[in-house]
CSV table of C-alpha atoms and ligand atoms in Angstrom, one decimal:
chain,number,residue,atom,x,y,z
A,1,MET,CA,-24.3,133.8,99.0
A,2,LYS,CA,-27.7,133.1,97.4
A,3,THR,CA,-29.0,135.7,95.3
A,4,ARG,CA,-32.2,136.7,94.1
A,5,LEU,CA,-32.3,137.5,90.4
A,6,ASP,CA,-35.5,136.7,89.7
A,7,ALA,CA,-37.4,138.2,92.8
A,8,PRO,CA,-39.4,141.4,92.1
A,9,VAL,CA,-37.1,144.7,93.4
A,10,GLY,CA,-37.6,147.7,92.4
A,11,ILE,CA,-39.2,151.3,92.6
A,12,ASP,CA,-42.9,151.4,95.1
A,13,ALA,CA,-43.0,154.6,95.6
A,14,LEU,CA,-41.9,158.3,93.9
A,15,ALA,CA,-42.6,161.8,94.8
A,16,VAL,CA,-41.6,165.3,93.7
A,17,ALA,CA,-40.3,168.2,94.7
A,18,ILE,CA,-39.9,170.9,92.4
A,19,PRO,CA,-39.1,175.0,93.4
A,20,HIS,CA,-42.3,177.2,93.6
A,21,ARG,CA,-41.3,179.8,91.0
A,22,TYR,CA,-41.0,179.0,87.2
A,23,LEU,CA,-39.8,181.2,84.3
A,24,ASP,CA,-42.3,180.9,81.4
A,25,LEU,CA,-40.1,180.2,78.5
A,26,GLU,CA,-41.8,182.7,75.9
A,27,ASP,CA,-41.2,185.6,78.0
A,28,LEU,CA,-37.1,184.5,78.5
A,29,ALA,CA,-36.8,184.2,74.7
A,30,ARG,CA,-38.4,187.7,74.3
A,31,ALA,CA,-36.4,189.4,76.8
A,32,ARG,CA,-33.1,187.4,75.3
A,33,ASP,CA,-34.9,188.8,71.3
A,34,ILE,CA,-34.7,185.3,70.4
A,35,ASP,CA,-37.9,184.0,68.4
A,36,PRO,CA,-40.4,182.3,71.0
A,37,ALA,CA,-40.5,179.2,68.8
A,38,LYS,CA,-36.9,178.2,69.2
A,39,TYR,CA,-37.5,177.7,73.1
A,40,THR,CA,-41.4,176.0,72.6
A,41,GLN,CA,-40.4,173.8,69.5
A,42,GLY,CA,-36.9,173.7,68.9
A,43,LEU,CA,-36.0,172.8,72.2
A,44,GLY,CA,-39.3,171.3,73.2
A,45,ALA,CA,-39.6,173.8,76.6
A,46,ARG,CA,-42.8,175.3,77.9
A,47,GLU,CA,-41.7,176.6,81.5
A,48,MET,CA,-38.2,176.3,83.7
A,49,ALA,CA,-38.4,175.5,87.7
A,50,VAL,CA,-36.5,178.8,89.4
A,51,ALA,CA,-35.2,177.5,92.4
A,52,GLU,CA,-34.6,180.7,95.0
A,53,PRO,CA,-32.3,180.7,98.2
A,54,GLY,CA,-34.4,178.7,100.4
A,55,GLU,CA,-34.9,176.0,98.1
A,56,ASP,CA,-31.6,174.5,98.0
A,57,THR,CA,-30.5,170.9,97.1
A,58,VAL,CA,-31.2,169.4,100.5
A,59,SER,CA,-34.5,171.2,100.8
A,60,LEU,CA,-35.4,170.2,97.8
A,61,ALA,CA,-34.4,166.7,98.4
A,62,ALA,CA,-35.7,166.2,102.1
A,63,SER,CA,-38.9,167.8,101.1
A,64,ALA,CA,-39.4,165.0,98.4
A,65,ALA,CA,-38.0,162.0,100.6
A,66,ARG,CA,-41.4,163.0,102.8
A,67,ARG,CA,-43.4,163.1,100.7
A,68,ALA,CA,-42.2,159.3,99.0
A,69,LEU,CA,-42.8,157.9,103.0
A,70,HIS,CA,-45.7,158.9,103.3
A,71,ILE,CA,-47.0,157.7,100.6
A,72,ALA,CA,-44.6,154.5,100.9
A,73,GLN,CA,-46.7,154.2,104.2
A,74,LEU,CA,-43.0,152.9,105.2
A,75,ASP,CA,-41.9,152.9,109.1
A,76,PRO,CA,-38.4,154.4,108.7
A,77,ARG,CA,-37.0,151.7,111.0
A,78,ASP,CA,-37.2,149.6,107.8
A,79,LEU,CA,-34.7,151.2,105.9
A,80,GLY,CA,-31.5,150.3,105.5
A,81,LEU,CA,-29.9,153.0,102.9
A,82,LEU,CA,-30.4,156.1,102.3
A,83,ILE,CA,-28.8,157.9,99.0
A,84,VAL,CA,-29.1,160.8,97.3
A,85,GLY,CA,-27.9,161.3,93.6
A,86,THR,CA,-26.6,164.8,93.2
A,87,GLU,CA,-24.0,166.8,91.2
A,88,THR,CA,-24.6,169.9,92.8
A,89,GLY,CA,-24.3,169.6,96.7
A,90,VAL,CA,-24.1,171.9,99.5
A,91,ASP,CA,-20.4,171.0,101.3
A,92,HIS,CA,-17.4,169.3,99.5
A,93,SER,CA,-16.9,167.1,102.6
A,94,LYS,CA,-20.9,166.4,104.3
A,95,PRO,CA,-23.2,165.2,101.6
A,96,VAL,CA,-26.9,165.9,100.9
A,97,ALA,CA,-28.5,163.0,102.2
A,98,SER,CA,-26.5,163.4,105.8
A,99,PHE,CA,-28.6,166.7,105.7
A,100,VAL,CA,-31.7,164.5,104.0
A,101,HIS,CA,-30.8,161.9,107.1
A,102,GLY,CA,-30.9,164.7,110.1
A,103,LEU,CA,-34.4,166.4,108.7
A,104,LEU,CA,-36.2,163.4,108.4
A,105,GLY,CA,-35.1,161.5,111.6
A,106,LEU,CA,-34.5,158.3,110.0
A,107,PRO,CA,-32.5,155.7,112.2
A,108,ARG,CA,-28.8,155.3,113.2
A,109,ALA,CA,-28.4,151.8,111.6
A,110,MET,CA,-28.4,152.9,107.8
A,111,ARG,CA,-26.0,153.4,105.4
A,112,VAL,CA,-25.9,157.2,104.1
A,113,TYR,CA,-24.6,158.8,101.7
A,114,ASP,CA,-24.4,160.9,98.3
A,115,THR,CA,-23.3,159.7,94.8
A,116,GLN,CA,-21.7,161.5,92.0
A,117,HIS,CA,-21.6,160.7,88.4
A,118,ALA,CA,-23.1,164.1,86.0
A,119,CYS,CA,-26.5,163.4,85.9
A,120,TYR,CA,-26.6,159.2,86.1
A,121,GLY,CA,-25.9,160.1,89.9
A,122,GLY,CA,-29.6,159.2,91.0
A,123,THR,CA,-29.1,156.1,88.4
A,124,ALA,CA,-26.2,154.9,90.5
A,125,GLY,CA,-27.8,155.4,93.0
A,126,LEU,CA,-31.0,153.2,92.5
A,127,MET,CA,-28.8,150.3,91.1
A,128,THR,CA,-26.8,150.7,94.6
A,129,ALA,CA,-30.2,149.7,96.2
A,130,VAL,CA,-31.6,147.2,93.7
A,131,GLU,CA,-28.4,145.4,93.5
A,132,TRP,CA,-28.4,145.2,96.8
A,133,ILE,CA,-31.8,144.1,97.6
A,134,ALA,CA,-31.4,141.3,95.3
A,135,SER,CA,-28.5,140.2,96.5
A,136,GLY,CA,-30.1,139.1,99.6
A,137,ALA,CA,-27.8,141.7,101.6
A,138,ALA,CA,-30.5,144.1,102.8
A,139,GLY,CA,-32.4,141.2,104.4
A,140,GLY,CA,-35.7,142.5,104.4
A,141,ARG,CA,-35.1,146.6,104.0
A,142,SER,CA,-35.6,148.6,102.1
A,143,ALA,CA,-34.3,151.8,100.1
A,144,LEU,CA,-34.6,155.6,99.8
A,145,VAL,CA,-32.9,156.7,96.9
A,146,ILE,CA,-33.0,160.7,95.8
A,147,CYS,CA,-32.2,162.6,92.5
A,148,ALA,CA,-31.8,166.6,93.8
A,149,ASP,CA,-30.6,169.1,91.4
A,150,ILE,CA,-30.0,172.7,91.0
A,151,ALA,CA,-29.5,173.1,87.1
A,152,ARG,CA,-28.0,176.5,85.9
A,153,TYR,CA,-25.6,177.4,83.2
A,154,GLY,CA,-26.4,181.3,83.8
A,155,VAL,CA,-27.8,184.1,82.3
A,156,ALA,CA,-27.9,184.6,78.7
A,157,THR,CA,-26.3,181.5,77.8
A,158,ALA,CA,-27.0,178.8,75.0
A,159,GLY,CA,-28.4,176.6,77.8
A,160,GLU,CA,-30.3,179.1,80.0
A,161,PRO,CA,-33.4,178.1,78.5
A,162,THR,CA,-32.6,174.5,79.5
A,163,GLN,CA,-32.1,175.1,83.4
A,164,GLY,CA,-34.0,173.6,86.0
A,165,ALA,CA,-34.5,172.5,89.6
A,166,GLY,CA,-36.3,170.1,91.4
A,167,ALA,CA,-36.3,166.7,93.6
A,168,VAL,CA,-37.6,163.1,92.8
A,169,ALA,CA,-37.8,160.4,95.8
A,170,MET,CA,-37.9,157.1,95.2
A,171,ILE,CA,-38.2,154.1,97.7
A,172,VAL,CA,-36.9,150.5,96.4
A,173,SER,CA,-38.4,147.4,97.8
A,174,SER,CA,-38.5,143.8,96.9
A,175,SER,CA,-42.4,145.2,96.7
A,176,PRO,CA,-42.4,147.2,93.9
A,177,SER,CA,-45.9,148.9,93.1
A,178,ILE,CA,-44.4,151.2,90.4
A,179,LEU,CA,-41.3,149.5,88.4
A,180,GLU,CA,-40.1,146.4,88.9
A,181,LEU,CA,-36.8,146.3,86.9
A,182,ASP,CA,-35.3,143.3,85.2
A,183,VAL,CA,-32.0,142.9,87.3
A,184,GLY,CA,-28.8,142.6,85.5
A,185,VAL,CA,-30.3,143.8,82.3
A,186,THR,CA,-28.7,146.8,81.5
A,187,GLY,CA,-26.3,148.3,78.8
A,188,ALA,CA,-23.6,150.6,79.7
A,189,SER,CA,-21.6,153.1,77.8
A,190,SER,CA,-18.6,155.0,80.0
A,191,THR,CA,-16.0,157.2,77.6
A,192,HIS,CA,-13.8,160.5,79.0
A,193,VAL,CA,-15.1,163.6,77.2
A,194,HIS,CA,-15.2,167.2,78.3
A,195,ASP,CA,-19.4,167.5,77.2
A,196,PHE,CA,-20.6,169.4,80.0
A,197,TRP,CA,-18.6,169.9,83.5
A,198,ARG,CA,-18.8,172.4,86.3
A,199,PRO,CA,-15.2,173.6,87.9
A,200,LEU,CA,-14.7,173.6,91.7
A,201,GLY,CA,-15.9,177.0,93.0
A,202,HIS,CA,-18.4,177.4,89.8
A,203,ARG,CA,-22.8,177.3,90.4
A,204,GLU,CA,-22.9,177.5,86.9
A,205,ALA,CA,-22.0,174.4,84.8
A,206,GLN,CA,-19.3,174.7,81.7
A,207,VAL,CA,-20.6,172.5,78.5
A,208,ASP,CA,-20.1,172.1,74.7
A,209,GLY,CA,-23.7,172.5,73.8
A,210,HIS,CA,-23.7,170.3,70.5
A,211,TYR,CA,-20.9,168.0,71.2
A,212,SER,CA,-22.8,167.1,74.3
A,213,VAL,CA,-25.7,166.0,72.3
A,214,GLU,CA,-23.8,164.0,69.9
A,215,CYS,CA,-21.9,162.3,73.3
A,216,TYR,CA,-25.4,161.8,74.3
A,217,LEU,CA,-26.4,160.0,71.1
A,218,ASP,CA,-23.4,158.0,70.7
A,219,ALA,CA,-23.9,156.6,74.6
A,220,VAL,CA,-27.6,155.8,74.2
A,221,ALA,CA,-26.6,153.7,71.1
A,222,THR,CA,-23.8,151.5,72.6
A,223,ALA,CA,-25.8,151.1,75.7
A,224,TYR,CA,-29.3,150.4,74.0
A,225,ARG,CA,-27.3,147.3,72.3
A,226,GLY,CA,-25.8,146.2,75.0
A,227,TRP,CA,-28.6,146.3,77.1
A,228,ARG,CA,-30.7,144.6,73.5
A,229,ALA,CA,-28.2,141.5,73.4
A,230,ARG,CA,-29.0,141.0,77.0
A,231,ALA,CA,-32.5,141.1,77.2
A,232,ILE,CA,-32.7,138.6,74.6
A,233,ALA,CA,-29.9,136.4,75.6
A,234,ARG,CA,-32.9,136.7,79.2
A,235,GLU,CA,-35.8,135.8,77.0
A,236,LEU,CA,-37.3,139.2,77.8
A,237,ILE,CA,-38.0,140.3,74.0
A,238,ARG,CA,-37.5,138.5,70.9
A,239,ALA,CA,-34.6,138.9,68.5
A,240,ASP,CA,-36.9,138.7,65.2
A,241,SER,CA,-38.6,142.2,65.8
A,242,PRO,CA,-37.0,145.2,66.8
A,243,ALA,CA,-36.4,146.1,70.9
A,244,SER,CA,-37.5,149.4,71.1
A,245,GLU,CA,-41.4,148.1,69.2
A,246,GLN,CA,-41.5,146.0,71.7
A,247,LEU,CA,-41.2,147.9,74.7
A,248,ALA,CA,-44.9,150.1,75.4
A,249,ALA,CA,-42.7,153.0,76.6
A,250,LEU,CA,-39.7,154.4,77.0
A,251,CYS,CA,-38.0,157.3,79.3
A,252,TYR,CA,-35.0,159.1,78.6
A,253,HIS,CA,-32.6,161.0,80.1
A,254,VAL,CA,-34.4,164.5,79.3
A,255,PRO,CA,-31.8,168.0,79.4
A,256,PHE,CA,-34.4,169.5,77.4
A,257,CYS,CA,-37.8,167.6,75.6
A,258,LYS,CA,-36.5,167.6,71.9
A,259,MET,CA,-33.1,165.4,73.2
A,260,ALA,CA,-35.7,162.7,73.5
A,261,ARG,CA,-37.1,162.8,70.1
A,262,LYS,CA,-33.3,162.9,69.3
A,263,ALA,CA,-32.4,160.1,71.0
A,264,HIS,CA,-35.3,157.7,70.4
A,265,LEU,CA,-34.8,158.6,66.3
A,266,HIS,CA,-31.7,157.4,67.2
A,267,VAL,CA,-32.3,154.2,69.0
A,268,ARG,CA,-35.1,153.1,66.3
A,269,ARG,CA,-32.1,153.5,64.0
A,270,CYS,CA,-29.9,151.1,66.0
A,271,ASP,CA,-32.6,148.9,65.6
A,272,LEU,CA,-32.9,149.2,61.4
A,273,GLU,CA,-29.2,149.0,61.0
A,274,ASP,CA,-28.9,145.6,63.4
A,275,ALA,CA,-32.0,144.1,61.5
A,276,ALA,CA,-30.9,141.8,58.4
A,277,ALA,CA,-33.8,143.1,56.1
A,278,PRO,CA,-33.6,145.8,54.8
A,279,TRP,CA,-35.6,148.8,55.0
A,280,ASP,CA,-37.4,152.1,53.6
A,281,PRO,CA,-35.8,155.6,55.1
A,282,SER,CA,-39.5,157.3,53.5
A,283,THR,CA,-41.7,154.9,55.2
A,284,GLU,CA,-39.5,154.7,58.4
A,285,SER,CA,-39.7,158.7,59.5
A,286,LEU,CA,-43.6,158.4,59.3
A,287,ARG,CA,-43.6,155.0,61.5
A,288,ALA,CA,-40.7,156.8,63.7
A,289,GLU,CA,-42.7,159.9,64.6
A,290,THR,CA,-46.0,158.1,65.3
A,291,HIS,CA,-43.9,156.3,67.4
A,292,PHE,CA,-42.5,158.7,69.6
A,293,ARG,CA,-45.7,160.2,69.8
A,294,ASN,CA,-47.2,157.7,71.4
A,295,GLN,CA,-44.2,156.0,73.4
A,296,VAL,CA,-42.1,158.9,74.6
A,297,GLU,CA,-44.4,162.0,74.2
A,298,PRO,CA,-46.2,160.8,77.2
A,299,SER,CA,-43.3,161.0,79.4
A,300,LEU,CA,-42.0,164.6,78.6
A,301,HIS,CA,-44.7,166.8,79.8
A,302,LEU,CA,-43.7,167.1,83.7
A,303,CYS,CA,-40.2,167.9,81.5
A,304,ALA,CA,-41.5,170.8,79.4
A,305,ARG,CA,-43.1,172.5,82.8
A,306,ILE,CA,-39.5,172.0,84.8
A,307,GLY,CA,-36.9,172.0,82.7
A,308,ASN,CA,-33.9,169.6,83.6
A,309,VAL,CA,-33.4,167.9,87.0
A,310,TYR,CA,-30.2,166.8,86.1
A,311,THR,CA,-30.1,163.2,88.3
A,312,GLY,CA,-34.1,163.7,88.4
A,313,SER,CA,-34.3,164.6,84.8
A,314,LEU,CA,-34.5,160.5,83.9
A,315,TYR,CA,-37.2,159.7,87.0
A,316,LEU,CA,-39.2,163.1,86.0
A,317,GLY,CA,-39.8,161.4,82.9
A,318,LEU,CA,-41.1,158.5,84.6
A,319,ALA,CA,-43.1,159.8,86.8
A,320,GLY,CA,-44.5,161.6,83.3
A,321,LEU,CA,-45.5,158.5,81.8
A,322,LEU,CA,-47.4,157.0,84.5
A,323,HIS,CA,-49.3,160.1,84.7
A,324,THR,CA,-50.3,160.2,81.4
A,325,ARG,CA,-50.8,156.8,80.7
A,326,GLY,CA,-53.1,154.3,82.7
A,327,ASP,CA,-52.2,151.1,80.6
A,328,LEU,CA,-48.6,150.6,81.2
A,329,ALA,CA,-49.8,148.1,84.3
A,330,ARG,CA,-47.6,145.2,83.5
A,331,ARG,CA,-46.4,145.8,80.4
A,332,ARG,CA,-42.4,146.2,79.8
A,333,ILE,CA,-41.0,150.1,79.2
A,334,GLY,CA,-37.2,150.6,79.0
A,335,LEU,CA,-35.2,153.6,80.7
A,336,PHE,CA,-31.9,155.8,79.1
A,337,SER,CA,-29.7,157.1,81.8
A,338,TYR,CA,-27.1,159.9,80.3
A,339,GLY,CA,-24.5,161.1,83.1
A,340,SER,CA,-21.9,163.9,81.2
A,341,GLY,CA,-18.6,163.2,81.3
A,342,CYS,CA,-19.6,160.3,80.5
A,343,THR,CA,-21.3,157.8,81.7
A,344,SER,CA,-24.3,155.9,80.7
A,345,GLU,CA,-27.0,152.6,81.7
A,346,PHE,CA,-29.9,151.3,79.0
A,347,PHE,CA,-32.8,149.5,81.1
A,348,SER,CA,-35.7,148.3,81.8
A,349,GLY,CA,-38.4,146.1,84.0
A,350,LEU,CA,-42.2,145.8,84.6
A,351,ILE,CA,-44.7,149.0,85.5
A,352,GLY,CA,-46.2,147.6,88.9
A,353,PRO,CA,-50.1,146.7,89.1
A,354,ARG,CA,-50.2,150.1,91.8
A,355,ALA,CA,-48.2,152.6,89.6
A,356,SER,CA,-51.1,154.7,88.5
A,357,ASP,CA,-52.3,154.7,92.1
A,358,ARG,CA,-49.3,155.5,93.7
A,359,ILE,CA,-48.5,158.7,91.5
A,360,ALA,CA,-51.6,159.7,91.9
A,361,ALA,CA,-50.7,160.0,94.7
A,362,ALA,CA,-48.0,162.1,94.4
A,363,GLN,CA,-50.9,164.7,93.3
A,364,LEU,CA,-47.9,166.0,90.5
A,365,ASP,CA,-50.8,168.2,88.8
A,366,SER,CA,-51.5,170.7,92.4
A,367,LEU,CA,-47.8,170.5,92.4
A,368,LEU,CA,-47.2,172.6,89.3
A,369,ALA,CA,-50.8,174.6,89.7
A,370,SER,CA,-49.5,175.7,93.5
A,371,ARG,CA,-46.7,177.3,91.4
A,372,ALA,CA,-46.2,180.9,90.9
A,373,ARG,CA,-44.7,182.8,87.7
A,374,ILE,CA,-42.4,185.5,88.6
A,375,SER,CA,-41.2,188.1,86.1
A,376,ILE,CA,-38.1,188.5,84.0
A,377,ASP,CA,-36.5,191.1,86.9
A,378,GLU,CA,-37.5,188.8,89.7
A,379,TYR,CA,-35.8,186.0,87.5
A,380,HIS,CA,-32.5,188.3,87.1
A,381,ARG,CA,-32.9,188.8,91.1
A,382,LEU,CA,-32.8,184.9,91.9
A,383,MET,CA,-29.9,184.1,89.7
A,384,ALA,CA,-27.9,186.5,91.1
A,385,LEU,CA,-28.7,185.6,95.1
A,386,THR,CA,-29.9,188.8,95.6
A,387,ALA,CA,-33.5,188.1,96.1
A,388,PRO,CA,-34.9,187.7,100.2
A,389,LEU,CA,-35.7,184.0,101.8
A,390,LEU,CA,-39.0,183.5,100.7
A,391,GLU,CA,-41.4,183.6,104.0
A,392,PRO,CA,-43.4,181.7,105.1
A,393,PRO,CA,-41.8,178.0,103.8
A,394,PRO,CA,-44.7,176.6,102.0
A,395,PRO,CA,-46.7,173.8,104.1
A,396,GLY,CA,-44.8,170.7,103.8
A,397,THR,CA,-41.1,171.4,102.7
A,398,PHE,CA,-37.9,172.5,104.2
A,399,ARG,CA,-36.0,175.3,103.5
A,400,PHE,CA,-32.4,176.8,103.5
A,401,THR,CA,-32.8,179.4,106.2
A,402,GLY,CA,-28.9,180.3,106.2
A,403,VAL,CA,-25.4,179.7,107.8
A,404,ASP,CA,-24.5,179.4,111.4
A,405,ALA,CA,-20.9,178.6,112.0
A,406,HIS,CA,-19.9,177.4,109.3
A,407,ARG,CA,-23.4,174.9,109.5
A,408,ARG,CA,-26.1,175.3,107.1
A,409,GLN,CA,-29.6,175.7,108.6
A,410,TYR,CA,-32.8,174.5,107.6
A,411,VAL,CA,-36.4,174.5,109.3
A,412,ALA,CA,-39.4,173.1,108.1
A,413,ALA,CA,-43.0,173.8,107.3
B,1,CAA,N1,-38.8,177.8,65.2
B,1,CAA,C1,-38.3,176.2,65.9
B,1,CAA,N2,-36.7,175.8,65.8
B,1,CAA,C2,-36.0,176.8,66.0
B,1,CAA,C3,-36.2,177.8,65.7
B,1,CAA,C4,-37.5,178.5,65.7
B,1,CAA,N3,-37.3,180.0,65.0
B,1,CAA,N4,-34.7,178.6,66.0
B,1,CAA,C5,-33.9,177.2,66.1
B,1,CAA,N5,-34.4,176.2,66.4
B,1,CAA,C6,-34.4,174.9,66.4
B,1,CAA,C7,-33.3,174.6,65.5
B,1,CAA,O1,-33.4,173.7,64.3
B,1,CAA,C8,-32.8,172.8,66.6
B,1,CAA,O2,-33.3,172.4,66.6
B,1,CAA,P1,-32.5,170.5,66.0
B,1,CAA,O3,-31.5,170.4,66.6
B,1,CAA,O4,-33.5,169.9,66.0
B,1,CAA,O5,-31.5,170.7,64.3
B,1,CAA,C9,-32.9,174.0,68.2
B,1,CAA,O6,-34.3,175.0,67.8
B,1,CAA,C10,-31.9,174.8,68.9
B,1,CAA,O7,-31.5,175.4,68.2
B,1,CAA,P2,-30.0,175.3,68.4
B,1,CAA,O8,-28.9,174.1,68.0
B,1,CAA,O9,-29.2,177.0,67.0
B,1,CAA,O10,-29.6,176.4,69.7
B,1,CAA,P3,-28.7,176.7,70.5
B,1,CAA,O11,-27.0,176.8,69.3
B,1,CAA,O12,-28.7,177.9,71.4
B,1,CAA,O13,-28.7,175.6,71.7
B,1,CAA,C11,-28.2,173.8,72.9
B,1,CAA,C12,-28.6,174.3,71.8
B,1,CAA,C13,-26.6,173.3,72.3
B,1,CAA,C14,-29.0,171.9,73.4
B,1,CAA,C15,-28.1,174.4,74.6
B,1,CAA,O14,-29.4,175.0,74.5
B,1,CAA,C16,-27.1,173.7,75.4
B,1,CAA,O15,-25.9,174.1,75.4
B,1,CAA,N6,-28.1,172.9,76.6
B,1,CAA,C17,-27.1,172.6,77.6
B,1,CAA,C18,-26.5,171.9,76.8
B,1,CAA,C19,-27.2,170.2,76.9
B,1,CAA,O16,-28.4,170.0,77.3
B,1,CAA,N7,-27.2,169.2,76.3
B,1,CAA,C20,-27.7,168.2,76.3
B,1,CAA,C21,-27.0,166.3,76.2
B,1,CAA,S1,-25.6,166.4,77.3
B,1,CAA,C22,-26.9,165.7,78.7
B,1,CAA,O17,-27.8,165.5,78.7
B,1,CAA,C23,-26.5,166.4,80.3
B,1,CAA,C24,-27.5,167.3,81.1
B,1,CAA,O18,-28.4,167.6,81.3
B,1,CAA,C25,-26.3,168.8,80.9
């Protein structure tokens, strides 16, 4: 079959859904008798989204998807593929995508399924959609890719301040207003490790926290070097200067904001170690800080206020970057997706000419502003699942209302 690797394909619209409640991390730190600076500076986190019983992975995914379809003004009959990347689904068999397909009334004649590999599941969906379109198999149709998760480690655990929840929905098409991917120019890294997992039947993840940070850094180095070699071979970047400096910005998977900083310093180190020229560690540390502040930090402000969204965190970073920087049109950025266990991918793309308008349409500021801050007692009730369902549901969202004859029920507001 004739393929179209050089024809544009990528993200045309993006929308976010988040829980309507959040906990301020200074309140959490005081309740745990911990210096708040450990959370705010040590982890780089300010607030954490807390899902209520009516806000499950399906309701968040469907709410984000409805907004994305509206922003793209896409006729649902032009969709041929719906993939939900999630590691916190609601059923052992029926995928979240199937619920979303029904709630949005999408056409029958399309593929509908979930993808799972920890936080990488959404990127697996995005890559499948992009390559489906680039191969020509899509026949002009678009794809809906949703990353939706509720990140829970449990009360008074080391992972507690890195919880969060939300969904990012993306329309993937051959007219990518937001991000045109460099199809086929990616680097992957996978190893069988037990850094983070969630045994069947458990709501909370198990994690070997410090080891998981090491696994992430190990993965980003291999994936980045793989991407760099392909990007040089395709002449997207030059071989004679550090690749990371040729990217206008970088977005990383963000389990907590400090992790993106660690990852970025590691990527720079890869460039310096692999360069033939000697480098001076004393001047590099200042350059690396400046580089981080300009090229990575703008992507972190949404993540710092929502927390980890597992599959969605990288794309929340992308949304945050475009929301903060309006100067990126037609410039190349790098993205790193990490799924514990582990698999990962570094990839790149060109920011589309209408990216700023598209992100403005996602109304991210009003989404954050419409949330309510909860007390530590309310947070404990929500974690123990003893809080009542919120009535009535906020407009524009879907809500889980209960189980009837083993069937999950939802309402649209
Ligand atoms: N003021 C300022 N900073 C402080 C401080 C204070 N009073 N006290 C501590 N800090 C700093 C520490 O120096 C440290 O910074 P560095 O990492 O730069 O050294 C930081 O705050 C964290 O302190 P600790 O390492 O002592 O924290 P901890 O042991 O309680 O736990 C953690 C940290 C392991 C990341 C834990 O939050 C955790 O397990 N999180 C969940 C796992 C995770 O997110 N892993 C990331 C990689 S895996 C992945 O990416 C997949 C995924 O989504 C889960």
